[in-house]
PDB file of C-alpha atoms in Angstrom:
ATOM      1  CA  MET A1263     -14.489 -15.977  -6.974  1.00  0.00           C
ATOM      2  CA  MET A1264     -17.980 -14.345  -5.827  1.00  0.00           C
ATOM      3  CA  SER A1265     -18.769 -10.536  -4.840  1.00  0.00           C
ATOM      4  CA  THR A1266     -18.775  -9.907  -1.514  1.00  0.00           C
ATOM      5  CA  THR A1267     -20.885  -7.422   0.495  1.00  0.00           C
ATOM      6  CA  SER A1268     -22.283  -4.404  -0.914  1.00  0.00           C
ATOM      7  CA  PHE A1269     -20.625  -2.377   1.812  1.00  0.00           C
ATOM      8  CA  LEU A1270     -17.234  -3.460   0.604  1.00  0.00           C
ATOM      9  CA  ARG A1271     -16.496  -1.767  -2.548  1.00  0.00           C
ATOM     10  CA  ASN A1272     -13.274  -4.526  -3.392  1.00  0.00           C
ATOM     11  CA  ARG A1273     -13.716  -8.542  -3.657  1.00  0.00           C
ATOM     12  CA  CYS A1274     -12.015  -9.998  -0.735  1.00  0.00           C
ATOM     13  CA  TRP A1275     -11.007 -13.481   0.038  1.00  0.00           C
ATOM     14  CA  VAL A1276      -8.854 -14.760   3.138  1.00  0.00           C
ATOM     15  CA  LEU A1277      -6.390 -17.080   3.330  1.00  0.00           C
ATOM     16  CA  ARG A1278      -4.824 -19.076   6.800  1.00  0.00           C
ATOM     17  CA  HIS A1279      -0.984 -19.207   6.130  1.00  0.00           C
ATOM     18  CA  GLY A1280       0.161 -22.682   5.102  1.00  0.00           C
ATOM     19  CA  LYS A1281       3.473 -24.493   5.296  1.00  0.00           C
ATOM     20  CA  SER A1282       3.420 -25.579   1.845  1.00  0.00           C
ATOM     21  CA  ILE A1283       1.610 -23.848  -1.149  1.00  0.00           C
ATOM     22  CA  PRO A1284       1.017 -25.307  -3.303  1.00  0.00           C
ATOM     23  CA  ASN A1285      -0.930 -28.185  -1.764  1.00  0.00           C
ATOM     24  CA  GLU A1286      -2.107 -31.761  -2.449  1.00  0.00           C
ATOM     25  CA  LYS A1287      -5.188 -29.948  -3.861  1.00  0.00           C
ATOM     26  CA  GLY A1288      -2.737 -27.667  -6.701  1.00  0.00           C
ATOM     27  CA  PRO A1289      -2.381 -24.108  -6.281  1.00  0.00           C
ATOM     28  CA  ILE A1290      -4.636 -22.320  -3.349  1.00  0.00           C
ATOM     29  CA  VAL A1291      -4.892 -19.408  -6.234  1.00  0.00           C
ATOM     30  CA  SER A1292      -3.996 -19.473  -9.726  1.00  0.00           C
ATOM     31  CA  SER A1293      -3.869 -17.114 -12.735  1.00  0.00           C
ATOM     32  CA  MET A1294      -6.771 -19.490 -14.369  1.00  0.00           C
ATOM     33  CA  GLU A1295      -8.927 -19.360 -11.411  1.00  0.00           C
ATOM     34  CA  LEU A1296      -8.439 -15.299 -12.065  1.00  0.00           C
ATOM     35  CA  LYS A1297      -9.196 -15.655 -15.695  1.00  0.00           C
ATOM     36  CA  GLU A1298     -12.177 -17.886 -15.396  1.00  0.00           C
ATOM     37  CA  ASN A1299     -13.630 -14.926 -12.779  1.00  0.00           C
ATOM     38  CA  ASN A1300     -12.524 -12.063 -15.098  1.00  0.00           C
ATOM     39  CA  ILE A1301     -10.230 -10.552 -12.605  1.00  0.00           C
ATOM     40  CA  PRO A1302      -7.564  -8.837 -14.362  1.00  0.00           C
ATOM     41  CA  LEU A1303      -3.985  -9.906 -12.683  1.00  0.00           C
ATOM     42  CA  GLU A1304      -3.246  -6.185 -12.190  1.00  0.00           C
ATOM     43  CA  LYS A1305      -6.487  -5.929 -10.162  1.00  0.00           C
ATOM     44  CA  VAL A1306      -5.015  -8.412  -7.626  1.00  0.00           C
ATOM     45  CA  ARG A1307      -3.877  -7.201  -4.298  1.00  0.00           C
ATOM     46  CA  ILE A1308      -2.187  -9.223  -1.594  1.00  0.00           C
ATOM     47  CA  CYS A1309      -2.140  -7.941   2.214  1.00  0.00           C
ATOM     48  CA  TYR A1310      -0.325  -9.718   4.768  1.00  0.00           C
ATOM     49  CA  SER A1311       0.750  -9.904   8.199  1.00  0.00           C
ATOM     50  CA  PRO A1312       4.252  -9.969   9.295  1.00  0.00           C
ATOM     51  CA  PHE A1313       4.610 -13.121  10.619  1.00  0.00           C
ATOM     52  CA  SER A1314       7.441 -14.827   8.717  1.00  0.00           C
ATOM     53  CA  ARG A1315       4.783 -17.846   8.113  1.00  0.00           C
ATOM     54  CA  THR A1316       2.115 -15.443   6.712  1.00  0.00           C
ATOM     55  CA  THR A1317       4.982 -13.626   4.469  1.00  0.00           C
ATOM     56  CA  HIS A1318       6.339 -16.553   3.360  1.00  0.00           C
ATOM     57  CA  THR A1319       2.522 -17.956   2.571  1.00  0.00           C
ATOM     58  CA  ALA A1320       2.260 -14.351   0.588  1.00  0.00           C
ATOM     59  CA  GLU A1321       5.243 -14.917  -1.004  1.00  0.00           C
ATOM     60  CA  VAL A1322       4.415 -18.436  -3.027  1.00  0.00           C
ATOM     61  CA  VAL A1323       1.227 -17.256  -3.527  1.00  0.00           C
ATOM     62  CA  ALA A1324       2.705 -13.855  -5.818  1.00  0.00           C
ATOM     63  CA  SER A1325       5.108 -16.475  -7.308  1.00  0.00           C
ATOM     64  CA  VAL A1326       2.286 -18.487  -8.249  1.00  0.00           C
ATOM     65  CA  LEU A1327       0.390 -15.623  -9.808  1.00  0.00           C
ATOM     66  CA  ASN A1328       3.095 -14.289 -11.562  1.00  0.00           C
ATOM     67  CA  ILE A1329       3.002 -10.718  -9.268  1.00  0.00           C
ATOM     68  CA  PRO A1330       6.229  -9.202  -8.094  1.00  0.00           C
ATOM     69  CA  PHE A1331       6.577  -9.582  -3.953  1.00  0.00           C
ATOM     70  CA  GLU A1332       8.219  -6.388  -3.882  1.00  0.00           C
ATOM     71  CA  GLY A1333       6.094  -4.233  -6.071  1.00  0.00           C
ATOM     72  CA  ALA A1334       3.065  -2.243  -5.354  1.00  0.00           C
ATOM     73  CA  GLN A1335       0.817  -5.096  -5.754  1.00  0.00           C
ATOM     74  CA  CYS A1336       1.584  -6.451  -2.419  1.00  0.00           C
ATOM     75  CA  LYS A1337       1.585  -4.930   1.275  1.00  0.00           C
ATOM     76  CA  VAL A1338       2.518  -5.856   4.572  1.00  0.00           C
ATOM     77  CA  MET A1339       0.113  -4.762   7.029  1.00  0.00           C
ATOM     78  CA  GLU A1340       0.594  -4.872  10.876  1.00  0.00           C
ATOM     79  CA  ASP A1341      -2.806  -4.556  11.653  1.00  0.00           C
ATOM     80  CA  LEU A1342      -2.943  -7.972  10.310  1.00  0.00           C
ATOM     81  CA  ARG A1343      -0.523  -9.754  12.690  1.00  0.00           C
ATOM     82  CA  GLU A1344      -1.511 -12.892  14.749  1.00  0.00           C
ATOM     83  CA  ARG A1345      -3.445 -12.474  18.172  1.00  0.00           C
ATOM     84  CA  TYR A1346      -1.220 -12.127  21.035  1.00  0.00           C
ATOM     85  CA  PHE A1347      -2.653 -14.537  24.026  1.00  0.00           C
ATOM     86  CA  GLY A1348      -0.773 -12.683  26.571  1.00  0.00           C
ATOM     87  CA  PRO A1349       2.681 -14.310  28.454  1.00  0.00           C
ATOM     88  CA  SER A1350       0.369 -17.054  30.282  1.00  0.00           C
ATOM     89  CA  PHE A1351      -0.770 -18.687  26.864  1.00  0.00           C
ATOM     90  CA  GLU A1352       1.748 -17.260  24.196  1.00  0.00           C
ATOM     91  CA  LEU A1353       4.502 -20.355  24.551  1.00  0.00           C
ATOM     92  CA  GLU A1354       1.925 -22.994  25.044  1.00  0.00           C
ATOM     93  CA  PRO A1355       0.529 -25.323  22.392  1.00  0.00           C
ATOM     94  CA  HIS A1356      -3.123 -24.041  21.400  1.00  0.00           C
ATOM     95  CA  ASP A1357      -5.059 -27.062  22.026  1.00  0.00           C
ATOM     96  CA  LYS A1358      -3.758 -26.274  25.807  1.00  0.00           C
ATOM     97  CA  PHE A1359      -5.483 -23.286  25.907  1.00  0.00           C
ATOM     98  CA  ALA A1360      -8.279 -23.222  23.711  1.00  0.00           C
ATOM     99  CA  GLN A1361     -10.739 -24.370  25.542  1.00  0.00           C
ATOM    100  CA  GLU A1362     -10.004 -21.994  28.687  1.00  0.00           C
ATOM    101  CA  ILE A1363     -10.135 -19.196  25.762  1.00  0.00           C
ATOM    102  CA  CYS A1364     -13.008 -20.103  24.180  1.00  0.00           C
ATOM    103  CA  ALA A1365     -14.905 -20.033  27.720  1.00  0.00           C
ATOM    104  CA  LEU A1366     -13.394 -16.536  28.212  1.00  0.00           C
ATOM    105  CA  HIS A1367     -15.100 -15.504  24.965  1.00  0.00           C
ATOM    106  CA  GLU A1368     -18.302 -17.069  25.329  1.00  0.00           C
ATOM    107  CA  LYS A1369     -19.048 -15.125  28.773  1.00  0.00           C
ATOM    108  CA  ASP A1370     -17.347 -11.798  27.318  1.00  0.00           C
ATOM    109  CA  PRO A1371     -15.366 -11.214  24.053  1.00  0.00           C
ATOM    110  CA  SER A1372     -14.251  -7.776  25.701  1.00  0.00           C
ATOM    111  CA  THR A1373     -12.474  -9.626  28.528  1.00  0.00           C
ATOM    112  CA  ARG A1374      -8.698  -9.948  27.562  1.00  0.00           C
ATOM    113  CA  PRO A1375      -6.641 -12.760  28.596  1.00  0.00           C
ATOM    114  CA  GLU A1376      -3.905 -11.513  30.806  1.00  0.00           C
ATOM    115  CA  GLY A1377      -1.816  -9.274  29.067  1.00  0.00           C
ATOM    116  CA  GLY A1378      -3.287 -10.247  26.014  1.00  0.00           C
ATOM    117  CA  GLU A1379      -5.760  -9.048  23.322  1.00  0.00           C
ATOM    118  CA  SER A1380      -9.673  -9.337  23.210  1.00  0.00           C
ATOM    119  CA  VAL A1381     -11.731 -10.146  20.618  1.00  0.00           C
ATOM    120  CA  TYR A1382     -12.956  -6.536  20.707  1.00  0.00           C
ATOM    121  CA  ASP A1383      -8.922  -5.329  20.111  1.00  0.00           C
ATOM    122  CA  ILE A1384      -9.108  -7.769  17.260  1.00  0.00           C
ATOM    123  CA  VAL A1385     -11.893  -6.480  15.740  1.00  0.00           C
ATOM    124  CA  ALA A1386     -10.570  -2.627  16.044  1.00  0.00           C
ATOM    125  CA  ARG A1387      -7.666  -3.360  14.136  1.00  0.00           C
ATOM    126  CA  LEU A1388      -9.041  -5.669  11.637  1.00  0.00           C
ATOM    127  CA  ILE A1389     -11.346  -2.561  10.918  1.00  0.00           C
ATOM    128  CA  ARG A1390      -8.654  -0.040  10.247  1.00  0.00           C
ATOM    129  CA  ALA A1391      -6.759  -2.779   7.998  1.00  0.00           C
ATOM    130  CA  LEU A1392     -10.073  -3.098   5.848  1.00  0.00           C
ATOM    131  CA  ALA A1393     -10.575   0.775   5.866  1.00  0.00           C
ATOM    132  CA  THR A1394      -7.158   1.215   4.617  1.00  0.00           C
ATOM    133  CA  ILE A1395      -7.373  -1.005   2.258  1.00  0.00           C
ATOM    134  CA  GLU A1396     -10.858   0.350   0.998  1.00  0.00           C
ATOM    135  CA  ALA A1397      -8.974   3.273   0.573  1.00  0.00           C
ATOM    136  CA  GLN A1398      -6.379   2.454  -1.101  1.00  0.00           C
ATOM    137  CA  SER A1399      -7.200  -0.514  -3.519  1.00  0.00           C
ATOM    138  CA  LYS A1400     -10.522   0.689  -5.247  1.00  0.00           C
ATOM    139  CA  GLY A1401     -12.216  -1.963  -7.355  1.00  0.00           C
ATOM    140  CA  CYS A1402      -9.731  -4.440  -6.907  1.00  0.00           C
ATOM    141  CA  THR A1403      -9.685  -8.013  -5.446  1.00  0.00           C
ATOM    142  CA  ILE A1404      -7.926  -8.495  -2.210  1.00  0.00           C
ATOM    143  CA  LEU A1405      -6.507 -11.384  -0.809  1.00  0.00           C
ATOM    144  CA  ILE A1406      -5.622 -10.654   2.922  1.00  0.00           C
ATOM    145  CA  VAL A1407      -3.362 -13.361   4.369  1.00  0.00           C
ATOM    146  CA  SER A1408      -3.360 -13.450   8.030  1.00  0.00           C
ATOM    147  CA  HIS A1409      -4.195 -16.360  10.927  1.00  0.00           C
ATOM    148  CA  GLY A1410      -6.522 -18.536  12.185  1.00  0.00           C
ATOM    149  CA  ASP A1411      -7.924 -16.207  15.149  1.00  0.00           C
ATOM    150  CA  PRO A1412      -7.263 -12.885  13.078  1.00  0.00           C
ATOM    151  CA  LEU A1413      -9.527 -14.422   9.596  1.00  0.00           C
ATOM    152  CA  GLN A1414     -11.995 -15.822  11.855  1.00  0.00           C
ATOM    153  CA  ILE A1415     -12.870 -13.200  13.972  1.00  0.00           C
ATOM    154  CA  LEU A1416     -13.049 -10.835  10.839  1.00  0.00           C
ATOM    155  CA  GLN A1417     -15.174 -13.646   9.014  1.00  0.00           C
ATOM    156  CA  THR A1418     -17.629 -13.296  12.094  1.00  0.00           C
ATOM    157  CA  THR A1419     -17.826  -9.365  11.837  1.00  0.00           C
ATOM    158  CA  VAL A1420     -18.415  -8.798   8.301  1.00  0.00           C
ATOM    159  CA  HIS A1421     -20.981 -11.471   8.253  1.00  0.00           C
ATOM    160  CA  ALA A1422     -22.781  -9.830  10.839  1.00  0.00           C
ATOM    161  CA  ALA A1423     -22.258  -6.286   9.433  1.00  0.00           C
ATOM    162  CA  LYS A1424     -23.449  -7.758   5.694  1.00  0.00           C
ATOM    163  CA  GLN A1425     -26.935  -8.506   7.716  1.00  0.00           C
ATOM    164  CA  HIS A1426     -27.430  -5.764   9.675  1.00  0.00           C
ATOM    165  CA  THR A1427     -29.971  -2.931   8.494  1.00  0.00           C
ATOM    166  CA  GLY A1428     -30.525   0.373  10.220  1.00  0.00           C
ATOM    167  CA  THR A1429     -30.575   3.908   9.690  1.00  0.00           C
ATOM    168  CA  GLY A1430     -27.040   5.274   9.617  1.00  0.00           C
ATOM    169  CA  CYS A1431     -25.591   1.961   8.600  1.00  0.00           C
ATOM    170  CA  ASP A1432     -24.103   2.876   5.700  1.00  0.00           C
ATOM    171  CA  ASP A1433     -20.674   2.529   5.931  1.00  0.00           C
ATOM    172  CA  LEU A1434     -18.566  -0.312   7.092  1.00  0.00           C
ATOM    173  CA  GLU A1435     -17.350   1.460  10.198  1.00  0.00           C
ATOM    174  CA  SER A1436     -20.959   2.241  11.532  1.00  0.00           C
ATOM    175  CA  ARG A1437     -22.192  -1.152  10.586  1.00  0.00           C
ATOM    176  CA  ILE A1438     -19.196  -2.927  12.587  1.00  0.00           C
ATOM    177  CA  GLN A1439     -19.930  -0.533  15.637  1.00  0.00           C
ATOM    178  CA  ALA A1440     -23.673  -1.714  15.464  1.00  0.00           C
ATOM    179  CA  ILE A1441     -22.966  -5.544  15.351  1.00  0.00           C
ATOM    180  CA  ARG A1442     -19.790  -4.971  17.902  1.00  0.00           C
ATOM    181  CA  THR A1443     -21.681  -6.833  20.597  1.00  0.00           C
ATOM    182  CA  PRO A1444     -20.951 -10.125  22.859  1.00  0.00           C
ATOM    183  CA  PRO A1445     -23.541 -12.117  21.275  1.00  0.00           C
ATOM    184  CA  ILE A1446     -22.255 -11.940  17.705  1.00  0.00           C
ATOM    185  CA  LEU A1447     -18.754 -11.502  18.488  1.00  0.00           C
ATOM    186  CA  SER A1448     -18.440 -14.856  20.987  1.00  0.00           C
ATOM    187  CA  GLN A1449     -19.452 -16.990  18.282  1.00  0.00           C
ATOM    188  CA  HIS A1450     -16.197 -16.241  15.841  1.00  0.00           C
ATOM    189  CA  TRP A1451     -15.210 -19.983  16.527  1.00  0.00           C
ATOM    190  CA  LYS A1452     -17.803 -21.263  13.828  1.00  0.00           C
ATOM    191  CA  PHE A1453     -15.295 -19.312  11.164  1.00  0.00           C
ATOM    192  CA  ALA A1454     -12.300 -21.260  12.281  1.00  0.00           C
ATOM    193  CA  LEU A1455     -10.210 -21.839   8.561  1.00  0.00           C
ATOM    194  CA  LEU A1456      -7.735 -25.079   8.442  1.00  0.00           C
ATOM    195  CA  THR A1457      -4.043 -24.254   7.869  1.00  0.00           C
ATOM    196  CA  GLY A1458      -3.845 -22.995   4.499  1.00  0.00           C
ATOM    197  CA  GLU A1459      -7.645 -22.533   3.602  1.00  0.00           C
ATOM    198  CA  LEU A1460      -8.706 -19.507   1.185  1.00  0.00           C
ATOM    199  CA  TRP A1461     -12.375 -18.367   1.845  1.00  0.00           C
ATOM    200  CA  SER A1462     -14.186 -16.003   0.316  1.00  0.00           C
ATOM    201  CA  VAL A1463     -15.477 -13.087   2.764  1.00  0.00           C
ATOM    202  CA  ILE A1464     -19.165 -13.590   3.308  1.00  0.00           C
TER     203      ILE A1464
END
């Protein structure tokens, strides 16, 4: 596992919930992988969305790593929940409305689908989650188990913040505010994860 960005104190990985873990490639995360990267098991934290599918994935990963799921190393976080697309889209298949949502984002990521969350809304709650993780888990390796849209928005945001330099941008929140612009956030589809896919936060 690579070190993450210099403005984050912890190494972070993201995992999009999966239907079956381990999968055909073997365990998504394993004790051997931790040893190979000199990561002590006691320094691993699993932060996950409260939705049942992410809770299940987090439980399976904790079991694979032999971490007590009910213990202090595993934490459910409301801010990691799935994006709410609004009543018009919520019960529709994703590919049925994906083009419409994508067009809306490309035009202006601050626009909300009727009754739903904008990309800007997702950034705000994900940064709250990251700030909490940073404050409570110093020097740890964090596995964030969440959903496709929030994770790709998180990757876009952290990637842009890592590249941003300027006065007064030494901490996470000030960097995020500096890059919270339509040209950057409208590109979040480039960081889409497959179901069950694990990525280092870039």
